[in-house]
CSV table of C-alpha atoms in Angstrom, one decimal:
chain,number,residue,atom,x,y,z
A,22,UNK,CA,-79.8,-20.5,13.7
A,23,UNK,CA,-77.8,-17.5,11.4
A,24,UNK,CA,-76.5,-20.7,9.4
A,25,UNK,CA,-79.8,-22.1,9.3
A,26,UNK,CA,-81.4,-18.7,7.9
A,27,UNK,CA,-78.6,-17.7,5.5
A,28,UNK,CA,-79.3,-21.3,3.5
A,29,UNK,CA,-82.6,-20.8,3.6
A,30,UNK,CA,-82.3,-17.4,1.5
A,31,UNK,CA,-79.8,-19.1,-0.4
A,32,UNK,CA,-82.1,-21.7,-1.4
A,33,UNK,CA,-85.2,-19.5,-2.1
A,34,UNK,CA,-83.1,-17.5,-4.4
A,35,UNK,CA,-81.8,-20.6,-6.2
A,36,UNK,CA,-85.2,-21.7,-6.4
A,37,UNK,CA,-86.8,-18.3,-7.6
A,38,UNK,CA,-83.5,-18.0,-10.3
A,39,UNK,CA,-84.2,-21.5,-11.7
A,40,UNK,CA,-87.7,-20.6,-12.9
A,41,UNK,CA,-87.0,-17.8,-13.7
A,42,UNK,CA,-84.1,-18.9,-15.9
A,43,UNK,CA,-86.9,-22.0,-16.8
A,44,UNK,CA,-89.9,-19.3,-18.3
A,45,UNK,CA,-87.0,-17.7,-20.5
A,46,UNK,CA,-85.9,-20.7,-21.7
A,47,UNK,CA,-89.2,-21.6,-22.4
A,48,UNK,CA,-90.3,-18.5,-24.4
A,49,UNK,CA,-86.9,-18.1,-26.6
A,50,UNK,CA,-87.5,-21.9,-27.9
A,51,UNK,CA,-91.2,-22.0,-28.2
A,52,UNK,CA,-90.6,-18.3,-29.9
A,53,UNK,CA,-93.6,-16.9,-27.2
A,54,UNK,CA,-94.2,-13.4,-26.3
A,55,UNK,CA,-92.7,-12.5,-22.7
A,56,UNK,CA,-92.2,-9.5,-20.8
A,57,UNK,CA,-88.7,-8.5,-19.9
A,58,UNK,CA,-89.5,-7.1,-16.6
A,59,UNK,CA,-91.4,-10.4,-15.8
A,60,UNK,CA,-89.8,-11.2,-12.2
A,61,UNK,CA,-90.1,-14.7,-10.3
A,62,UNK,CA,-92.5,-13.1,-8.0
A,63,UNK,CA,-95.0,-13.6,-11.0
A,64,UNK,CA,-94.9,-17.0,-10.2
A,65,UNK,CA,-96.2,-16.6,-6.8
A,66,UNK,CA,-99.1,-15.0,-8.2
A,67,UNK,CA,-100.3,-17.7,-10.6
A,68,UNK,CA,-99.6,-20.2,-7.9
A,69,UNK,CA,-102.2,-18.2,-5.3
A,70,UNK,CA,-104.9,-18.4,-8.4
A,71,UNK,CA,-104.1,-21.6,-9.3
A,72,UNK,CA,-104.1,-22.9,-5.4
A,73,UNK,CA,-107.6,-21.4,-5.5
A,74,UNK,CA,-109.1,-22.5,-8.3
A,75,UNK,CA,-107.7,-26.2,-7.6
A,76,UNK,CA,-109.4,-26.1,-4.1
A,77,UNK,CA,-112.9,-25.1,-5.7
A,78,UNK,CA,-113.0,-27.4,-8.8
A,79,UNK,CA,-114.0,-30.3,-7.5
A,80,UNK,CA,-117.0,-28.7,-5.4
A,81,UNK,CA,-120.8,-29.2,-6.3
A,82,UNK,CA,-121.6,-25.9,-5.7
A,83,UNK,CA,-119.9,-22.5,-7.4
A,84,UNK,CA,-118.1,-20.4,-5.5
A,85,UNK,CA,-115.3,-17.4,-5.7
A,86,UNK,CA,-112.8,-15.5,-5.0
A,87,UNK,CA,-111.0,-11.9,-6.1
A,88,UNK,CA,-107.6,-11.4,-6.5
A,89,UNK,CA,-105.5,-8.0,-7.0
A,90,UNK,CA,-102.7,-7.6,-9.6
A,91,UNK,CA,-100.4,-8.6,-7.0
A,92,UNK,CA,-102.0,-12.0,-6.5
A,93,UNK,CA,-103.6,-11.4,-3.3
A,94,UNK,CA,-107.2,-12.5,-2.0
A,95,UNK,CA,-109.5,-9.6,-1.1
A,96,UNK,CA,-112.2,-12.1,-0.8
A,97,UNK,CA,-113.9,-15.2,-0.9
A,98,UNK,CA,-118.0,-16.0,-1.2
A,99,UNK,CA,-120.2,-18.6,-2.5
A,100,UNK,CA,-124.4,-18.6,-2.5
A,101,UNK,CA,-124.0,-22.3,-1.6
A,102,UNK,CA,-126.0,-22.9,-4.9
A,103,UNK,CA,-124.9,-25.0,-7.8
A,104,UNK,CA,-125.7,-22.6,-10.4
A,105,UNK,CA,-124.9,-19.0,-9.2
A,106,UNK,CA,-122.9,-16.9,-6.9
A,107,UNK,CA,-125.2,-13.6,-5.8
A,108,UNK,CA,-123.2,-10.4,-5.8
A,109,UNK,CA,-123.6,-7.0,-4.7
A,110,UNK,CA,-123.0,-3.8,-6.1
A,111,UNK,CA,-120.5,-3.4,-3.5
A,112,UNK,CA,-119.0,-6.8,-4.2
A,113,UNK,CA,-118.9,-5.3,-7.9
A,114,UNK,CA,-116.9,-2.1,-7.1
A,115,UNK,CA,-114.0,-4.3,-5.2
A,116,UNK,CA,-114.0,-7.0,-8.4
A,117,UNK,CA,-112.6,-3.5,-10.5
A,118,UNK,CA,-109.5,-4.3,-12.4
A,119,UNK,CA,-108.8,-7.3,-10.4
A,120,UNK,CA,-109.2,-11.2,-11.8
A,121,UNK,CA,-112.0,-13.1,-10.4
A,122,UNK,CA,-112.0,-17.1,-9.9
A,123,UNK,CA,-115.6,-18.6,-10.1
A,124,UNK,CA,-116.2,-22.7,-10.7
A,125,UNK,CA,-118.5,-24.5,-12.6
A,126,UNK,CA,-119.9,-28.0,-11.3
A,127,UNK,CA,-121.9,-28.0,-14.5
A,128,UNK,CA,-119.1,-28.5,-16.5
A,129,UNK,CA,-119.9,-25.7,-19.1
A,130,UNK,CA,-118.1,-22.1,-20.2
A,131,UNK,CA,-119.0,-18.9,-18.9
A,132,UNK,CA,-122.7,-17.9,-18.5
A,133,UNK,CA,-124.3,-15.1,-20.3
A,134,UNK,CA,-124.7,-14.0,-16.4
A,135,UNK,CA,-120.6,-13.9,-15.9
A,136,UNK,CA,-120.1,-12.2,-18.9
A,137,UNK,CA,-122.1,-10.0,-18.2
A,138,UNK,CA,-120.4,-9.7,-14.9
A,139,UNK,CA,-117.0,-9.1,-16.9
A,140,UNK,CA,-118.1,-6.1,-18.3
A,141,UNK,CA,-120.5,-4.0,-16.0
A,142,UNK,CA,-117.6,-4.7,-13.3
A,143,UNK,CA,-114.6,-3.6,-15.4
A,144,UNK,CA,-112.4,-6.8,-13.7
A,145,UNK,CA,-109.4,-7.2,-16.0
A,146,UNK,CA,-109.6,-11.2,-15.7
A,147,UNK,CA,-112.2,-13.7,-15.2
A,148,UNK,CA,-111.1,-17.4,-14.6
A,149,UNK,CA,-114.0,-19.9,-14.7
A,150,UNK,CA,-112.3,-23.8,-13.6
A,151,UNK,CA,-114.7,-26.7,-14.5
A,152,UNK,CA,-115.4,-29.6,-12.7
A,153,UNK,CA,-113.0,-31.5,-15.8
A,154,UNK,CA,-110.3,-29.4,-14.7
A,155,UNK,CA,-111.2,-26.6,-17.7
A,156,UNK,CA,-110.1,-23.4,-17.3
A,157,UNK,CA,-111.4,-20.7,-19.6
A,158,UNK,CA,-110.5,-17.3,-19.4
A,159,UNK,CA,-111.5,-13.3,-20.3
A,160,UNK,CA,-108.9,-10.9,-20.5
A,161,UNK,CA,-109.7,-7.3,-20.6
A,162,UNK,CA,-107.6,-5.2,-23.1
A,163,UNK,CA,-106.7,-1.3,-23.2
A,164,UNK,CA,-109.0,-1.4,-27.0
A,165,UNK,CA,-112.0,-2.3,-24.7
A,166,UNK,CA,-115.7,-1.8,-26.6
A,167,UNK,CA,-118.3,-2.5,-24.2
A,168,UNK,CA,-121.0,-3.1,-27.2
A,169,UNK,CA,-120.0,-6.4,-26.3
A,170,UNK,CA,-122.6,-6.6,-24.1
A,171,UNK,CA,-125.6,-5.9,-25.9
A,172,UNK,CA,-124.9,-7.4,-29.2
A,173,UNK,CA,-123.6,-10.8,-27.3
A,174,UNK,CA,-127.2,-10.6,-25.3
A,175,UNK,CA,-129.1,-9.9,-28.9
A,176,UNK,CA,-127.2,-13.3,-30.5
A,177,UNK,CA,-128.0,-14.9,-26.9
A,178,UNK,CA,-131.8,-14.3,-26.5
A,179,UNK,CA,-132.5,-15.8,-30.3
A,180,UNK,CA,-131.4,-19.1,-29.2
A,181,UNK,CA,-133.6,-18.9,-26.0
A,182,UNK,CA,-136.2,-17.9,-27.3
A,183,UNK,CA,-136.0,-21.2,-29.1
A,184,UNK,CA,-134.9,-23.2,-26.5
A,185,UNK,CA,-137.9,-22.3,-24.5
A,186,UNK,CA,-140.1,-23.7,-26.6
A,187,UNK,CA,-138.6,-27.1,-27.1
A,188,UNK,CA,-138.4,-26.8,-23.2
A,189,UNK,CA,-142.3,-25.9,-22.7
A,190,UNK,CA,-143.2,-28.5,-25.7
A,191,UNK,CA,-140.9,-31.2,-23.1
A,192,UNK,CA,-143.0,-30.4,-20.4
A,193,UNK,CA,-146.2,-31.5,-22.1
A,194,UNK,CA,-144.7,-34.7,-23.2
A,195,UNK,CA,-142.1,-36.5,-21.3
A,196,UNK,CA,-141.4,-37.7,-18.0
A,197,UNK,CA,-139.9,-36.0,-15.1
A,198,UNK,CA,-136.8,-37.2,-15.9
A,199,UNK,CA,-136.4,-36.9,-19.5
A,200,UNK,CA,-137.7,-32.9,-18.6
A,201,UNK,CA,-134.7,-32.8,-16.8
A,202,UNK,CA,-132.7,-34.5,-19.3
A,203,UNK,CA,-134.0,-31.9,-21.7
A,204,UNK,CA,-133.3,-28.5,-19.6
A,205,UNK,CA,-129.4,-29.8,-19.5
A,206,UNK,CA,-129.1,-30.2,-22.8
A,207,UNK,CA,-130.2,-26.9,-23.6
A,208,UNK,CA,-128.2,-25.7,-20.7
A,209,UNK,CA,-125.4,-27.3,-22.7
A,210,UNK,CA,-125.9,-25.5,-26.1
A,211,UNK,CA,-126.7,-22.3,-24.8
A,212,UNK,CA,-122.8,-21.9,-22.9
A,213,UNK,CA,-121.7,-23.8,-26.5
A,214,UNK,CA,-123.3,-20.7,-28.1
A,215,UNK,CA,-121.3,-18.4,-25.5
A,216,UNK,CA,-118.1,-20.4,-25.9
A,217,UNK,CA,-118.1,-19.9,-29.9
A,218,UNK,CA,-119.5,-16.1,-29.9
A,219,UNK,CA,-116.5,-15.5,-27.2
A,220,UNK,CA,-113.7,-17.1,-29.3
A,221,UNK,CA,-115.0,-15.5,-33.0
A,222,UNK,CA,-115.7,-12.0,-31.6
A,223,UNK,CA,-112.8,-11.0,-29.8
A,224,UNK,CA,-110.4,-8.9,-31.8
A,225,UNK,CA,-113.5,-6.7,-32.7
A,226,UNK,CA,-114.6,-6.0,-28.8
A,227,UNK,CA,-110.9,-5.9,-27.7
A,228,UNK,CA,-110.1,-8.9,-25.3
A,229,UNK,CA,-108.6,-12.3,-25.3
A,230,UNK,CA,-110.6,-15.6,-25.1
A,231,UNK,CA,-108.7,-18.9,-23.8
A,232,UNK,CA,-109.4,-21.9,-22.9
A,233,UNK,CA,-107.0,-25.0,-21.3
């Protein structure tokens, strides 16, 4: 049983020393930025997150979870709805400089709703994972202007405004089906607005827009 124990370690720290060994590797010939006290525990994080987010892409209906710097879950909820998860003002205070995993079954980028979310709950990360297997993400940084929120709301509620009216005009005209047809299209442009305002307008509200 010692024997048995003492190879086990052995392994693990083969293991852990290899990717390490592979992520510096990686960043010296791909000239990307790294951290030097980046330790293979790191990896154990993004696996946790990425475990979670794999386990909720697929689903019709959203869900998430919150994660501390240390990759651990504090919790897990969904609304069982396919367009929302409900949150609390408590639920709020816990999501403080922690990263939050939400999914999309629509397939589109972060709602005007989430980003909002982003900001009025001071996370440091927001992961949204599509049902394509898309991850797009919000990184909080230390130059943080939270005029974001306002100004991104402003740009937002122009193109509603608009969209509304093509969706009332719809309703008048078509079929159930083409009504529908009509909502998720707009649906559609309206996260395509969100997606381009997020990537253009970073650098001047201080955080970091990705998508994968």
């Amino acid at each position: 049983m010692g024997g048995r124990g003492a190879i086990g370690k052995s392994q693990r720290k083969t293991k852990s020393e290899s990717k390490l060994s592979d992520f510096l590797l990686d960043a010296v010939v791909n000239n990307s930025d790294y951290n030097s006290n980046y330790t293979p525990n790191s990896y154990q994080i993004q696996d946790n997150i990425e475990e979670a987010e794999k386990s909720i892409m697929n689903e019709n209906i959203e869900h998430m979870y919150v994660f501390n710097e240390k990759g651990n879950r504090l919790y897990y909820k969904t609304s069982n709805s396919k367009i929302n998860v409900l949150v609390t003002e408590e639920e709020k205070i816990m999501m403080n400089n922690n990263i939050v995993i939400h999914n999309h079954p629509s397939g589109n980028s972060f709602s005007l709703s989430d980003i909002k979310l982003f900001i009025t709950s001071n996370m440091k990360e927001l992961r949204i994972i599509t049902n394509k297997g898309v991850k797009f993400t919000l990184k909080r940084s230390e130059k943080w202007d939270e005029k974001m929120s306002e100004d991104i709301e402003k740009s937002y509620n122009k193109l509603l405004l608009k969209a509304k009216r093509i969706y009332t005009k719809s309703k008048f005209n078509y079929n159930v089906d083409r009504i529908e047809s009509v909502r998720n299209k707009i649906n559609r442009v309206l996260s395509k607005h969100n997606k381009n305002w997020l990537m253009f307008n970073a650098s001047k509200y201080g955080y970091t827009y990705s998508e994968e």
